[in-house]
Amino acid sequence: METADVIVIGSGQGGIPLAADFANEGRKVVLFERDALGGSCINYGCTPSKAFLAAAHTAGRANQGKKLGIHTEVEVDFPAVMERVREIRSSFNQGIRQRLESAGVKVICAEASFVGERTVKGGDVTLQAPLVIINTGTSSLIPDIPGLAGTPYLTNRNFFDLNTLPARLLVIGGGYIGLELGQGLARLGSQTHLIVRGDRVLGQEEADVSEVLAEALKQDGIGLHFGVNVNHVAHENNVFKLTLSSGEQLQGEALLVVIGRKPNTGALNAANSGIELDDKGFVKIDDQFHTTCSGVYAIGDAAKQPAFTHVSWEDYRRLKAILCGENRTRSDRVLGYAVYTEPQVGRVGMTLEQAQKQGINACAVTLPMSQIARAIEWGHDLGFYRMVIDSDTDKILGATLVGYETAELVHVFLSLIEAGATWQLLERSVHIHPTYGEALPSLARLLLGDNMPGCPNM
Ligand SMILES: Cc1cc2nc3c(=O)[nH]c(=O)nc-3n(C[C@H](O)[C@H](O)[C@H](O)COP(=O)(O)OP(=O)(O)OC[C@H]3O[C@@H](n4cnc5c(N)ncnc54)[C@H](O)[C@@H]3O)c2cc1C
Ligand SMILES: NC(=O)c1ccc[n+]([C@@H]2O[C@H](COP(=O)([O-])OP(=O)(O)OC[C@H]3O[C@@H](n4cnc5c(N)ncnc54)[C@H](O)[C@@H]3O)[C@@H](O)[C@H]2O)c1
């Protein structure tokens, strides 16, 4: 049987740099990929969705110009929007191929599965290696709704193949993907309905985050249906007909199904290498990414890490350090993430509820957009900034920023928390006027009991 030094299964966000690094060090590295190189992020996730949203939010902002007295007629060239998205995706994809090739990684385009301990078969190649890394990601979870199977519904996988703007869009799921892509198509002109099983969108966030988002979606003309299930799907004459548990019927030319993800571990035959999966199929790992089989590690979404690209990438850095003998773990990082709706949600660290559940004597301060000069000047009236602190140590524990481009601004908190900073440090900082960033020391000033924390001229 052929051998290698390292086998990587899946070209996800952590697997690619790991494979390239080991190959650059002169080791024999083989990477198995059953689909497009670069995984979900580059092909069906972050890259195409954010390129798509750049167009959608440009249209949305132009339409909102009327609040500032600017009236424009937006004309959407949908095929051009989608062609640009696919071009960007393709260029990123090519970049991955070049990176792996120039590092000397042997890429095998086949689905891999374990046939023995640390022994992997893909296509007609069977290999054994002392080090195997699983980075196989997730795929769309599809609900078992009568009538759905066999219809041409959309998921994040085929969404970016669209060439015609659907006149009416129906979305099942009120999470990240439903909100981002649903709001995106609505802003480009689809009459959109969001069907949400729970009582609010983004159910895992704080309730007032959901409220702001719901208001923003309504302003984009999106119909919101809470607390309902889809009982039946029909597809006739190119029109989807959905019957909801409330008895309501909805129709649309497109149906987007985005109710969460399932791990890509079914094909792995993990048990053949003594690798245990949990009851949902995620690979079980310890705090150093080790599976239940010696020499086999798992990173990213398939290992039930928070499902974000930067997490999978950071998994790579930590696993690399661990394999080089450093005593790192996976659980001591400050988690940040963002939702790319308008307004955006930028989140870092703990919410107040999470902190209190951990027994921390925590408190939070919140500053609404109506008290931020920059937001008033630009007409960005939806949202708020919130900071959570430890009342005993004064350390900053977390932040939730809902507003314009907060995915950028929230990094201030990421660095402060990483540095173990107190809220007094933020309060002392003199931020530039007039900026959104200026509101962050103002937020801290609320802890001084300052009721008028805004900028000097307010
Ligand atoms: C629509 C959408 C938008 C997103 N937007 C963002 C965002 O803005 N920011 C963010 O941080 N995250 C975002 N995410 C999440 C992000 O894409 C993932 O968390 C990220 O890609 C990490 O995935 P990964 O490294 O675990 O594996 P993946 O990127 O999923 O890659 C796994 C790879 O393994 C391959 N594979 C699976 N099984 C096998 C097998 N048996 N043999 C060979 N190959 C196999 C797959 O084909 C795939 O290429 C988004 C996701 C989606 C779906
Ligand atoms: N900006 C980003 O970083 C970004 C963007 C997109 C996706 N992602 C990642 O991808 C993951 C998956 O996104 P997602 O939107 O598919 O999942 P999600 O978990 O964010 O949302 C799923 C939604 O579907 C609903 N739902 C679940 N089961 C249902 C059912 N049977 N019927 C009807 N509704 C149901 C849930 O209540 C929820 O509203 C995210 O958790 C995130 O980690 C990240």
XYZ file of C-alpha atoms and ligand atoms in Angstrom:
555
model
C 0.000 0.000 0.000
C 1.156 3.536 -0.781
C 2.088 5.756 2.147
C 2.194 9.496 2.751
C 3.341 11.695 5.619
C 0.055 13.562 5.859
C -3.437 12.947 4.470
C -5.930 15.800 4.437
C -9.579 14.969 3.694
C -11.489 17.996 2.387
C -10.136 21.302 1.109
C -11.871 23.448 3.714
C -10.513 26.621 5.206
C -8.153 24.845 7.592
C -7.208 21.865 5.447
C -5.762 23.938 2.609
C -3.157 25.882 4.630
C -2.278 22.787 6.660
C -1.663 20.774 3.506
C 0.335 23.597 1.920
C 2.444 24.213 5.057
C 3.372 20.552 5.493
C 4.195 20.201 1.800
C 6.301 23.357 1.897
C 8.271 21.733 4.707
C 9.074 18.858 2.366
C 6.582 16.282 3.615
C 4.572 14.084 1.281
C 1.042 15.432 1.535
C -2.043 14.061 -0.206
C -5.341 15.963 -0.163
C -8.642 14.362 -1.157
C -11.420 16.637 -2.414
C -14.682 15.317 -3.870
C -15.973 18.659 -5.139
C -14.597 22.111 -5.987
C -11.343 23.099 -4.290
C -11.812 25.630 -1.512
C -14.847 24.129 0.197
C -18.102 25.857 1.080
C -16.634 29.237 1.862
C -15.164 29.883 -1.544
C -17.603 27.999 -3.725
C -21.034 28.099 -2.052
C -20.659 30.273 1.045
C -18.828 33.413 2.133
C -17.210 34.453 -1.145
C -20.190 34.245 -3.507
C -22.689 35.385 -0.870
C -20.698 38.478 0.029
C -20.016 39.361 -3.615
C -23.757 38.942 -4.228
C -24.613 41.106 -1.213
C -22.285 43.842 -2.451
C -24.657 44.243 -5.405
C -27.809 43.781 -3.340
C -26.840 46.325 -0.697
C -25.743 48.802 -3.359
C -29.288 48.596 -4.722
C -30.739 48.788 -1.205
C -28.684 51.846 -0.306
C -29.612 53.571 -3.550
C -33.294 52.994 -2.796
C -32.833 54.341 0.717
C -31.257 57.515 -0.658
C -34.700 59.063 -0.705
C -34.429 59.449 3.076
C -31.594 61.901 2.334
C -33.486 63.614 -0.473
C -31.779 61.654 -3.220
C -34.128 59.902 -5.641
C -32.717 57.312 -7.997
C -34.199 54.686 -10.222
C -32.420 51.387 -9.649
C -32.072 49.114 -12.640
C -30.795 45.637 -11.813
C -28.895 43.666 -14.442
C -29.310 40.367 -12.619
C -27.318 38.173 -15.059
C -24.405 40.634 -14.729
C -24.663 40.567 -10.932
C -24.485 36.774 -10.884
C -21.770 36.564 -13.555
C -19.576 38.832 -11.448
C -20.219 36.639 -8.396
C -19.168 33.532 -10.310
C -16.077 35.248 -11.726
C -14.881 36.199 -8.254
C -15.558 32.673 -7.015
C -13.663 31.202 -9.928
C -10.640 33.441 -9.382
C -10.490 32.485 -5.676
C -10.854 28.841 -6.634
C -7.968 29.075 -9.111
C -5.848 30.711 -6.406
C -6.358 27.682 -4.139
C -5.369 25.271 -6.889
C -2.171 27.232 -7.575
C -1.325 27.423 -3.890
C -1.635 23.674 -3.413
C 0.194 22.859 -6.632
C 3.091 25.206 -5.980
C 3.491 23.784 -2.473
C 3.676 20.288 -3.955
C 0.475 18.899 -2.448
C -0.855 15.920 -4.386
C -4.561 16.599 -4.912
C -6.823 13.630 -5.551
C -10.250 14.632 -6.851
C -12.318 11.920 -5.219
C -14.486 11.219 -2.207
C -12.375 9.744 0.554
C -13.334 7.155 3.139
C -11.467 5.228 5.798
C -10.796 1.578 5.018
C -8.624 0.932 8.066
C -6.710 2.714 10.795
C -5.335 5.968 9.303
C -5.891 4.325 5.945
C -7.875 6.269 3.365
C -9.274 5.307 -0.008
C -10.420 7.767 -2.672
C -10.969 6.854 -6.327
C -8.461 4.116 -7.078
C -5.903 5.339 -4.524
C -5.465 3.783 -1.077
C -3.024 5.446 1.285
C -1.828 5.164 4.830
C -0.263 7.990 6.856
C 0.740 8.606 10.477
C -1.178 11.907 10.391
C -4.684 12.316 8.955
C -6.683 15.551 9.139
C -10.440 15.645 8.555
C -11.761 18.981 7.249
C -14.901 17.889 5.459
C -17.331 20.669 6.460
C -21.114 20.549 6.286
C -23.959 20.522 3.758
C -27.528 21.794 3.745
C -30.021 20.138 6.018
C -33.185 19.429 4.060
C -36.473 19.087 5.936
C -38.795 16.210 5.259
C -41.718 18.307 3.981
C -44.299 16.435 1.874
C -43.899 17.404 -1.777
C -40.487 19.113 -1.407
C -38.270 16.301 -2.710
C -37.868 16.382 -6.468
C -38.807 20.061 -6.818
C -36.155 22.502 -8.087
C -35.736 24.262 -4.742
C -32.627 26.311 -4.001
C -30.015 25.880 -1.281
C -26.790 27.835 -0.870
C -25.278 25.337 -3.318
C -27.279 26.181 -6.442
C -28.358 29.720 -5.445
C -25.337 31.275 -7.162
C -26.193 29.514 -10.444
C -29.321 31.696 -10.760
C -29.461 33.767 -13.929
C -33.007 35.073 -13.698
C -34.264 37.180 -10.827
C -37.270 35.344 -9.374
C -40.274 37.666 -9.285
C -41.328 36.080 -5.984
C -39.047 34.321 -3.511
C -40.057 32.079 -0.617
C -37.457 31.361 2.073
C -37.756 28.580 4.661
C -35.488 29.438 7.626
C -34.800 32.662 9.510
C -31.106 32.169 10.260
C -27.900 33.547 8.751
C -28.356 32.328 5.210
C -32.094 33.005 5.017
C -31.620 36.579 6.153
C -28.556 37.370 4.063
C -29.725 35.829 0.799
C -33.415 36.622 1.401
C -32.736 40.297 2.040
C -30.294 40.280 -0.863
C -32.829 39.063 -3.431
C -35.500 41.345 -1.964
C -33.196 44.336 -2.446
C -32.616 43.298 -6.045
C -36.363 43.173 -6.662
C -37.827 39.793 -5.644
C -41.027 39.985 -3.647
C -39.852 37.945 -0.683
C -41.499 35.986 2.139
C -39.542 34.509 5.034
C -41.093 31.517 6.794
C -39.748 31.143 10.321
C -40.556 28.215 12.586
C -39.707 30.117 15.777
C -41.077 33.428 16.980
C -38.205 35.571 15.696
C -35.404 35.778 13.142
C -31.835 34.968 14.233
C -33.189 33.010 17.174
C -29.755 32.448 18.719
C -29.133 36.195 19.171
C -30.571 38.515 21.833
C -34.254 39.313 21.327
C -33.703 43.008 20.543
C -31.232 42.074 17.789
C -34.020 40.020 16.201
C -36.420 42.954 16.559
C -34.100 45.347 14.726
C -33.520 42.835 11.964
C -37.244 42.132 11.599
C -37.919 45.869 11.252
C -35.162 46.194 8.634
C -36.553 43.269 6.650
C -40.034 44.776 6.764
C -38.625 48.057 5.446
C -37.255 46.058 2.520
C -40.793 44.835 1.859
C -40.183 41.274 3.078
C -43.191 39.377 4.443
C -42.386 37.699 7.763
C -44.305 34.604 8.893
C -43.437 33.544 12.440
C -44.371 30.436 14.387
C -45.332 28.419 11.333
C -44.186 25.256 9.613
C -44.483 24.414 5.960
C -46.913 21.502 5.750
C -46.792 20.915 2.014
C -44.870 22.001 -1.086
C -46.192 21.783 -4.624
C -44.437 22.853 -7.815
C -46.648 23.374 -10.851
C -46.103 25.485 -13.969
C -42.796 26.757 -12.547
C -44.508 28.096 -9.432
C -43.962 26.833 -5.879
C -47.082 26.647 -3.724
C -46.499 26.351 -0.015
C -49.170 25.459 2.501
C -48.267 26.714 5.969
C -49.409 25.206 9.282
C -51.463 28.375 9.786
C -53.467 27.426 6.706
C -51.981 30.331 4.729
C -50.782 29.633 1.174
C -47.769 31.312 -0.379
C -46.575 31.218 -3.975
C -43.254 31.999 -5.581
C -41.073 31.337 -8.594
C -38.185 30.331 -6.293
C -37.948 28.519 -2.982
C -34.802 28.774 -0.854
C -34.414 26.100 1.836
C -31.930 27.152 4.532
C -32.681 25.514 7.863
C -29.177 24.682 9.065
C -26.336 22.294 8.250
C -25.346 18.662 8.674
C -21.771 17.351 8.876
C -20.146 15.767 5.821
C -19.145 12.600 7.616
C -21.539 10.012 6.154
C -19.143 8.954 3.402
C -16.084 8.842 5.666
C -16.783 5.404 7.193
C -15.060 6.859 10.226
C -15.622 3.759 12.350
C -13.158 1.859 10.113
C -10.432 3.952 11.726
C -11.932 3.944 15.229
C -13.140 7.550 14.868
C -16.279 8.237 16.877
C -19.037 10.572 15.728
C -21.631 12.225 17.965
C -25.370 11.581 17.640
C -25.649 14.242 14.878
C -22.687 12.854 12.947
C -20.071 15.462 13.961
C -16.551 14.130 14.573
C -15.821 13.930 18.301
C -12.609 15.768 19.213
C -10.823 16.653 22.422
C -9.568 20.131 23.276
C -6.580 19.613 20.958
C -8.576 18.500 17.881
C -7.658 14.845 18.436
C -10.313 12.327 17.386
C -10.755 8.998 19.146
C -8.159 7.501 16.748
C -4.523 8.254 17.473
C -2.963 10.383 14.717
C -6.314 11.503 13.293
C -7.437 15.094 13.896
C -10.544 17.005 12.835
C -11.030 20.753 12.382
C -13.721 23.166 11.216
C -17.439 22.643 10.829
C -17.302 18.817 10.684
C -15.812 18.826 14.188
C -18.719 20.994 15.430
C -16.550 24.047 15.781
C -18.503 27.343 15.429
C -19.309 27.313 11.706
C -17.258 30.235 10.455
C -14.366 30.448 8.051
C -12.089 32.296 10.446
C -12.699 29.564 13.050
C -11.693 26.806 10.647
C -8.637 28.835 9.656
C -7.701 29.465 13.289
C -8.178 25.732 13.932
C -5.418 25.208 11.372
C -3.052 27.565 13.196
C -3.747 25.966 16.552
C -3.523 22.403 15.308
C -0.264 23.230 13.526
C 1.148 24.627 16.786
C -0.031 21.559 18.719
C 1.574 19.228 16.164
C 4.774 21.242 16.524
C 4.760 20.544 20.259
C 3.094 23.687 21.615
C 0.531 23.387 24.378
C -2.387 25.098 22.629
C -6.086 24.279 22.868
C -9.126 25.059 20.768
C -11.335 26.589 23.449
C -9.481 29.678 24.662
C -10.227 31.978 21.746
C -12.461 35.044 21.646
C -15.196 34.230 19.167
C -16.346 36.965 16.815
C -18.737 36.788 13.892
C -21.040 38.930 11.814
C -24.286 38.740 9.903
C -24.093 40.638 6.622
C -27.624 41.941 6.513
C -28.328 45.664 6.549
C -28.020 46.635 9.311
C -25.207 44.217 10.101
C -24.813 42.326 13.347
C -21.264 42.306 14.706
C -20.817 40.000 17.682
C -17.833 39.299 19.893
C -17.432 37.350 23.118
C -20.265 36.835 25.589
C -23.757 38.228 25.761
C -25.049 39.310 29.169
C -27.090 36.121 29.460
C -24.116 33.925 28.568
C -21.921 35.692 31.129
C -24.526 35.416 33.873
C -25.062 31.727 33.087
C -21.337 31.258 33.758
C -21.849 32.786 37.183
C -20.095 36.058 36.303
C -21.316 39.220 38.024
C -21.858 40.951 34.681
C -23.735 43.980 33.464
C -24.392 45.575 30.071
C -24.783 49.064 28.655
C -26.602 49.877 25.424
C -26.439 52.951 23.222
C -29.164 53.356 20.584
C -28.398 54.664 17.104
C -30.520 57.734 17.866
C -27.719 58.956 20.171
C -24.917 58.545 17.639
C -24.180 61.667 15.603
C -22.747 59.800 12.628
C -25.840 57.568 12.426
C -28.169 60.569 12.517
C -26.166 62.368 9.822
C -26.295 59.320 7.555
C -29.892 58.354 8.357
C -28.923 54.962 9.791
C -31.555 54.899 12.460
C -31.868 51.145 13.121
C -29.692 49.401 15.673
C -27.677 49.834 18.841
C -24.266 49.220 20.364
C -23.997 47.054 23.485
C -21.055 46.142 25.687
C -20.984 43.511 28.435
C -18.528 43.856 31.300
C -17.507 41.935 34.393
C -18.580 44.195 37.268
C -15.981 42.706 39.618
C -12.914 43.029 37.380
C -14.152 45.784 34.985
C -12.955 43.652 32.066
C -14.843 43.799 28.791
C -16.502 40.443 28.113
C -18.490 40.952 24.943
C -20.164 43.287 22.488
C -23.122 43.287 20.145
C -23.146 45.991 17.513
C -26.193 46.218 15.281
C -25.832 48.889 12.643
C -24.032 50.093 9.559
C -20.903 48.018 8.737
C -20.570 46.809 12.322
C -18.706 43.710 11.126
C -15.736 46.075 10.834
C -16.261 48.107 14.005
C -16.671 45.085 16.255
C -12.974 44.286 15.820
C -12.201 47.053 18.290
C -13.832 44.851 20.929
C -12.124 41.713 19.645
C -8.743 43.283 20.291
C -9.749 44.806 23.621
C -11.080 41.488 24.925
C -8.055 39.601 23.605
C -5.850 42.097 25.468
C -7.869 41.674 28.686
C -8.757 45.382 28.657
C -11.136 47.071 31.069
C -13.985 49.347 30.042
C -12.066 52.283 31.582
C -9.412 51.864 28.898
C -12.077 52.250 26.217
C -13.635 55.170 28.097
C -10.279 57.008 28.143
C -9.743 56.637 24.388
C -10.428 59.757 22.374
C -12.025 58.571 19.153
C -12.391 60.675 16.032
C -15.450 62.842 15.525
C -17.769 62.223 13.762
C -17.433 58.474 13.372
C -19.322 55.369 14.395
C -16.206 54.428 16.351
C -16.652 57.557 18.457
C -19.719 55.909 19.979
C -17.648 53.163 21.597
C -16.058 55.319 24.336
C -19.506 56.923 24.650
C -20.894 53.463 25.322
C -18.297 52.980 28.063
C -19.158 56.404 29.500
C -22.647 55.099 30.242
C -20.973 53.093 32.991
C -19.973 56.380 34.630
C -23.654 57.228 34.831
C -23.258 59.788 32.070
C -26.706 60.196 30.572
C -25.558 62.309 27.644
C -22.613 60.343 26.334
C -22.890 61.509 22.751
C -20.519 63.745 20.823
C -19.827 67.307 21.959
C -22.249 69.003 19.557
C -25.325 66.927 20.439
C -24.141 30.628 2.275
C -23.058 30.611 3.316
C -22.463 31.801 3.672
C -21.463 31.817 4.633
N -20.904 33.019 4.962
C -19.924 33.043 5.893
C -19.289 34.275 6.229
O -19.620 35.339 5.700
N -18.296 34.261 7.145
C -17.899 33.092 7.757
O -16.978 33.131 8.570
N -18.477 31.909 7.453
C -19.474 31.857 6.549
N -20.050 30.656 6.219
C -19.568 29.423 6.899
C -18.274 28.927 6.247
O -18.472 28.754 4.862
C -17.764 27.637 6.868
O -17.809 27.731 8.261
C -16.336 27.440 6.374
O -16.342 27.162 5.007
C -15.542 26.394 7.146
O -15.754 25.159 6.626
P -14.736 23.967 6.782
O -13.333 24.425 6.699
O -15.102 23.217 7.999
O -15.096 23.062 5.531
P -15.704 23.409 4.107
O -15.326 24.753 3.634
O -17.147 23.084 4.149
O -14.943 22.379 3.181
C -15.091 20.993 3.308
C -14.669 20.326 2.026
O -14.577 18.936 2.232
C -15.053 18.270 1.072
N -15.441 16.898 1.470
C -16.460 16.522 2.279
N -16.458 15.199 2.463
C -15.425 14.700 1.734
C -14.906 13.406 1.510
N -15.434 12.324 2.101
N -13.840 13.270 0.691
C -13.273 14.346 0.088
N -13.715 15.600 0.275
C -14.780 15.788 1.095
C -16.198 19.129 0.615
O -16.469 18.907 -0.746
C -15.664 20.530 0.882
O -14.999 21.048 -0.239
C -21.049 30.601 5.245
C -21.637 29.390 4.875
C -22.638 29.391 3.925
C -23.249 28.078 3.541
N -22.184 35.728 8.018
C -21.782 34.513 8.338
O -20.753 34.310 8.988
C -22.562 33.321 7.871
C -23.459 33.439 6.812
C -24.169 32.319 6.416
C -23.973 31.110 7.075
N -23.094 31.030 8.102
C -22.903 29.764 8.842
O -23.705 28.761 8.276
C -24.543 28.208 9.279
C -25.834 27.723 8.668
O -26.690 28.800 8.314
P -28.257 28.554 8.200
O -28.913 29.854 7.901
O -28.521 27.394 7.308
O -28.633 28.013 9.639
P -29.065 28.764 10.978
O -28.899 27.771 12.049
O -28.438 30.093 11.100
O -30.635 29.040 10.754
C -31.526 28.007 10.511
C -32.952 28.525 10.589
O -33.839 27.508 10.169
C -34.828 27.278 11.168
N -35.209 25.876 11.119
C -34.509 24.822 11.573
N -35.148 23.675 11.299
C -36.279 24.016 10.636
C -37.340 23.286 10.044
N -37.374 21.961 10.103
N -38.327 23.972 9.430
C -38.282 25.324 9.359
N -37.298 26.073 9.868
C -36.324 25.422 10.506
C -34.169 27.715 12.459
O -35.147 28.033 13.425
C -33.376 28.933 11.977
O -34.210 30.063 11.869
C -24.676 29.301 10.324
O -24.967 28.784 11.593
C -23.347 29.980 10.271
O -22.456 29.381 11.173
C -22.388 32.114 8.505
